[in-house]
CSV table of C-alpha atoms in Angstrom, one decimal:
chain,number,residue,atom,x,y,z
D,1,MET,CA,-61.3,1.7,-29.2
D,2,ARG,CA,-62.4,-1.3,-31.2
D,3,ALA,CA,-59.8,-1.1,-34.0
D,4,ALA,CA,-61.8,-3.4,-36.2
D,5,LEU,CA,-64.9,-1.1,-36.2
D,6,TRP,CA,-63.6,2.5,-36.2
D,7,ALA,CA,-61.3,4.3,-38.6
D,8,CYS,CA,-59.8,7.7,-38.6
D,9,ASP,CA,-61.4,9.5,-41.5
D,10,ASP,CA,-60.1,13.1,-41.3
D,11,ILE,CA,-57.6,15.2,-39.4
D,12,LEU,CA,-57.8,19.0,-39.6
D,13,VAL,CA,-55.1,21.2,-37.9
D,14,ASP,CA,-55.5,25.0,-37.6
D,15,LEU,CA,-51.8,26.0,-37.1
D,16,GLU,CA,-52.7,29.6,-36.2
D,17,ASP,CA,-55.2,28.8,-33.4
D,18,ARG,CA,-53.7,25.3,-32.7
D,19,ASP,CA,-57.2,23.7,-33.0
D,20,VAL,CA,-57.4,20.1,-34.1
D,21,THR,CA,-60.5,18.2,-35.3
D,22,VAL,CA,-60.3,14.4,-35.8
D,23,ARG,CA,-63.2,12.5,-37.3
D,24,PHE,CA,-63.7,8.7,-36.8
D,25,VAL,CA,-66.2,6.6,-38.9
D,26,HIS,CA,-67.7,3.3,-37.8
D,27,PHE,CA,-67.3,0.7,-40.5
D,28,LYS,CA,-70.7,-1.0,-40.1
D,29,THR,CA,-73.1,1.9,-39.2
D,30,HIS,CA,-71.2,4.8,-40.8
D,31,ALA,CA,-71.7,6.7,-37.6
D,32,THR,CA,-69.2,9.5,-37.1
D,33,VAL,CA,-67.5,10.8,-33.9
D,34,THR,CA,-65.7,14.1,-34.1
D,35,VAL,CA,-63.1,15.0,-31.4
D,36,ALA,CA,-62.0,18.6,-31.1
D,37,LEU,CA,-58.7,19.5,-29.3
D,38,ARG,CA,-56.5,22.4,-28.7
D,39,ILE,CA,-52.8,21.5,-28.8
D,40,ASN,CA,-49.9,23.0,-27.0
D,41,ALA,CA,-47.6,25.4,-29.0
D,42,ARG,CA,-44.7,23.0,-28.4
D,43,ALA,CA,-46.6,20.3,-30.3
D,44,LEU,CA,-46.0,22.3,-33.5
D,45,ASP,CA,-42.2,21.9,-33.1
D,46,THR,CA,-42.3,18.5,-34.9
D,47,SER,CA,-43.0,17.0,-38.3
D,48,VAL,CA,-46.4,16.9,-39.8
D,49,GLU,CA,-46.4,13.1,-39.7
D,50,GLU,CA,-45.5,13.0,-36.0
D,51,LEU,CA,-48.1,15.6,-35.1
D,52,LYS,CA,-50.7,13.7,-37.1
D,53,ARG,CA,-49.8,10.4,-35.4
D,54,ARG,CA,-49.9,12.0,-31.9
D,55,VAL,CA,-53.2,13.7,-32.5
D,56,GLU,CA,-54.9,10.6,-33.9
D,57,ALA,CA,-53.7,8.6,-30.9
D,58,LEU,CA,-55.0,11.2,-28.4
D,59,ALA,CA,-58.3,11.5,-30.2
D,60,GLY,CA,-58.5,7.7,-30.3
D,61,ASP,CA,-58.1,7.6,-26.6
D,62,CYS,CA,-61.0,10.0,-26.2
D,63,VAL,CA,-63.2,7.9,-28.4
D,64,SER,CA,-62.2,4.8,-26.5
D,65,ASP,CA,-63.0,6.4,-23.2
D,66,LEU,CA,-66.4,7.4,-24.5
D,67,ALA,CA,-67.1,3.9,-25.8
D,68,SER,CA,-66.2,2.4,-22.4
D,69,PHE,CA,-68.5,4.8,-20.6
D,70,LEU,CA,-71.4,4.0,-23.0
D,71,ASP,CA,-70.8,0.3,-22.7
D,72,GLY,CA,-70.9,0.5,-18.9
D,73,GLY,CA,-74.1,2.5,-18.8
């Protein structure tokens, strides 16, 4: 992911269903990319800060993969 162009804007975690939604915003165009994930129950056995850090990194990898695919096409 191009760190200078994208920023994590919002992270929502549904603890009951273990659903996570992460939204990234492009600085120049204000385009948004939303990544939805379902996390393992074991992932909840950590602090909120650690969970947030892990989820943001995982979603960032998804956005990076998407960007690489689009750049190559």
